[in-house]
Amino acid sequence: MFQEIITGIIGFCVVSLVVYKIYGFFFSGNDKKGNCECLNCGCGKKHKHKQIKY
């Protein structure tokens, strides 16, 4: 009896975590589209690519 209760609790936690991750993936509240406010991450810096002329 005790093992079924523990298994049910662990199963509920796993299902809850999966649903939370899927919800966070599809319904993210981040509307900035790549413009973050961190100072040292490099997100706001635009990288210029060198064009090679042939």
JSON list of C-alpha atoms in Angstrom, two decimals:
[
{"chain": "A", "resi": 1, "resn": "MET", "atom": "CA", "xyz": [0.00, 0.00, 0.00]},
{"chain": "A", "resi": 2, "resn": "PHE", "atom": "CA", "xyz": [2.79, 2.38, 0.91]},
{"chain": "A", "resi": 3, "resn": "GLN", "atom": "CA", "xyz": [4.59, 1.76, -2.39]},
{"chain": "A", "resi": 4, "resn": "GLU", "atom": "CA", "xyz": [1.50, 2.61, -4.44]},
{"chain": "A", "resi": 5, "resn": "ILE", "atom": "CA", "xyz": [1.11, 5.92, -2.63]},
{"chain": "A", "resi": 6, "resn": "ILE", "atom": "CA", "xyz": [4.77, 6.87, -3.22]},
{"chain": "A", "resi": 7, "resn": "THR", "atom": "CA", "xyz": [4.52, 5.82, -6.88]},
{"chain": "A", "resi": 8, "resn": "GLY", "atom": "CA", "xyz": [1.37, 7.91, -7.31]},
{"chain": "A", "resi": 9, "resn": "ILE", "atom": "CA", "xyz": [3.02, 10.98, -5.77]},
{"chain": "A", "resi": 10, "resn": "ILE", "atom": "CA", "xyz": [6.11, 10.63, -7.96]},
{"chain": "A", "resi": 11, "resn": "GLY", "atom": "CA", "xyz": [3.95, 10.07, -11.06]},
{"chain": "A", "resi": 12, "resn": "PHE", "atom": "CA", "xyz": [1.88, 13.16, -10.27]},
{"chain": "A", "resi": 13, "resn": "CYS", "atom": "CA", "xyz": [5.06, 15.25, -9.83]},
{"chain": "A", "resi": 14, "resn": "VAL", "atom": "CA", "xyz": [6.48, 14.05, -13.15]},
{"chain": "A", "resi": 15, "resn": "VAL", "atom": "CA", "xyz": [3.25, 14.73, -15.05]},
{"chain": "A", "resi": 16, "resn": "SER", "atom": "CA", "xyz": [2.96, 18.18, -13.43]},
{"chain": "A", "resi": 17, "resn": "LEU", "atom": "CA", "xyz": [6.54, 19.05, -14.39]},
{"chain": "A", "resi": 18, "resn": "VAL", "atom": "CA", "xyz": [6.03, 17.94, -18.00]},
{"chain": "A", "resi": 19, "resn": "VAL", "atom": "CA", "xyz": [2.81, 19.96, -18.32]},
{"chain": "A", "resi": 20, "resn": "TYR", "atom": "CA", "xyz": [4.52, 23.00, -16.78]},
{"chain": "A", "resi": 21, "resn": "LYS", "atom": "CA", "xyz": [7.46, 22.78, -19.21]},
{"chain": "A", "resi": 22, "resn": "ILE", "atom": "CA", "xyz": [5.20, 22.36, -22.25]},
{"chain": "A", "resi": 23, "resn": "TYR", "atom": "CA", "xyz": [3.01, 25.29, -21.15]},
{"chain": "A", "resi": 24, "resn": "GLY", "atom": "CA", "xyz": [6.10, 27.45, -20.61]},
{"chain": "A", "resi": 25, "resn": "PHE", "atom": "CA", "xyz": [7.43, 26.53, -24.05]},
{"chain": "A", "resi": 26, "resn": "PHE", "atom": "CA", "xyz": [4.29, 27.44, -25.99]},
{"chain": "A", "resi": 27, "resn": "PHE", "atom": "CA", "xyz": [2.95, 30.29, -23.87]},
{"chain": "A", "resi": 28, "resn": "SER", "atom": "CA", "xyz": [6.09, 32.16, -22.93]},
{"chain": "A", "resi": 29, "resn": "GLY", "atom": "CA", "xyz": [5.56, 35.63, -21.51]},
{"chain": "A", "resi": 30, "resn": "ASN", "atom": "CA", "xyz": [8.72, 36.91, -23.19]},
{"chain": "A", "resi": 31, "resn": "ASP", "atom": "CA", "xyz": [7.56, 39.30, -25.90]},
{"chain": "A", "resi": 32, "resn": "LYS", "atom": "CA", "xyz": [10.93, 41.00, -26.35]},
{"chain": "A", "resi": 33, "resn": "LYS", "atom": "CA", "xyz": [12.01, 38.66, -29.19]},
{"chain": "A", "resi": 34, "resn": "GLY", "atom": "CA", "xyz": [15.71, 38.57, -28.39]},
{"chain": "A", "resi": 35, "resn": "ASN", "atom": "CA", "xyz": [16.24, 41.95, -26.73]},
{"chain": "A", "resi": 36, "resn": "CYS", "atom": "CA", "xyz": [17.15, 41.07, -23.20]},
{"chain": "A", "resi": 37, "resn": "GLU", "atom": "CA", "xyz": [18.20, 43.48, -20.50]},
{"chain": "A", "resi": 38, "resn": "CYS", "atom": "CA", "xyz": [21.28, 41.66, -19.25]},
{"chain": "A", "resi": 39, "resn": "LEU", "atom": "CA", "xyz": [24.57, 43.44, -19.41]},
{"chain": "A", "resi": 40, "resn": "ASN", "atom": "CA", "xyz": [27.07, 40.74, -20.28]},
{"chain": "A", "resi": 41, "resn": "CYS", "atom": "CA", "xyz": [25.20, 38.09, -22.24]},
{"chain": "A", "resi": 42, "resn": "GLY", "atom": "CA", "xyz": [25.70, 39.55, -25.73]},
{"chain": "A", "resi": 43, "resn": "CYS", "atom": "CA", "xyz": [22.07, 39.30, -26.81]},
{"chain": "A", "resi": 44, "resn": "GLY", "atom": "CA", "xyz": [21.79, 42.96, -27.73]},
{"chain": "A", "resi": 45, "resn": "LYS", "atom": "CA", "xyz": [24.98, 43.04, -29.78]},
{"chain": "A", "resi": 46, "resn": "LYS", "atom": "CA", "xyz": [24.55, 42.63, -33.50]},
{"chain": "A", "resi": 47, "resn": "HIS", "atom": "CA", "xyz": [27.14, 40.45, -35.13]},
{"chain": "A", "resi": 48, "resn": "LYS", "atom": "CA", "xyz": [28.28, 41.61, -38.51]},
{"chain": "A", "resi": 49, "resn": "HIS", "atom": "CA", "xyz": [29.21, 38.88, -40.91]},
{"chain": "A", "resi": 50, "resn": "LYS", "atom": "CA", "xyz": [31.99, 39.49, -43.36]},
{"chain": "A", "resi": 51, "resn": "GLN", "atom": "CA", "xyz": [31.00, 38.91, -46.94]},
{"chain": "A", "resi": 52, "resn": "ILE", "atom": "CA", "xyz": [33.51, 37.04, -49.01]},
{"chain": "A", "resi": 53, "resn": "LYS", "atom": "CA", "xyz": [33.85, 38.38, -52.53]},
{"chain": "A", "resi": 54, "resn": "TYR", "atom": "CA", "xyz": [34.69, 35.87, -55.24]}
]
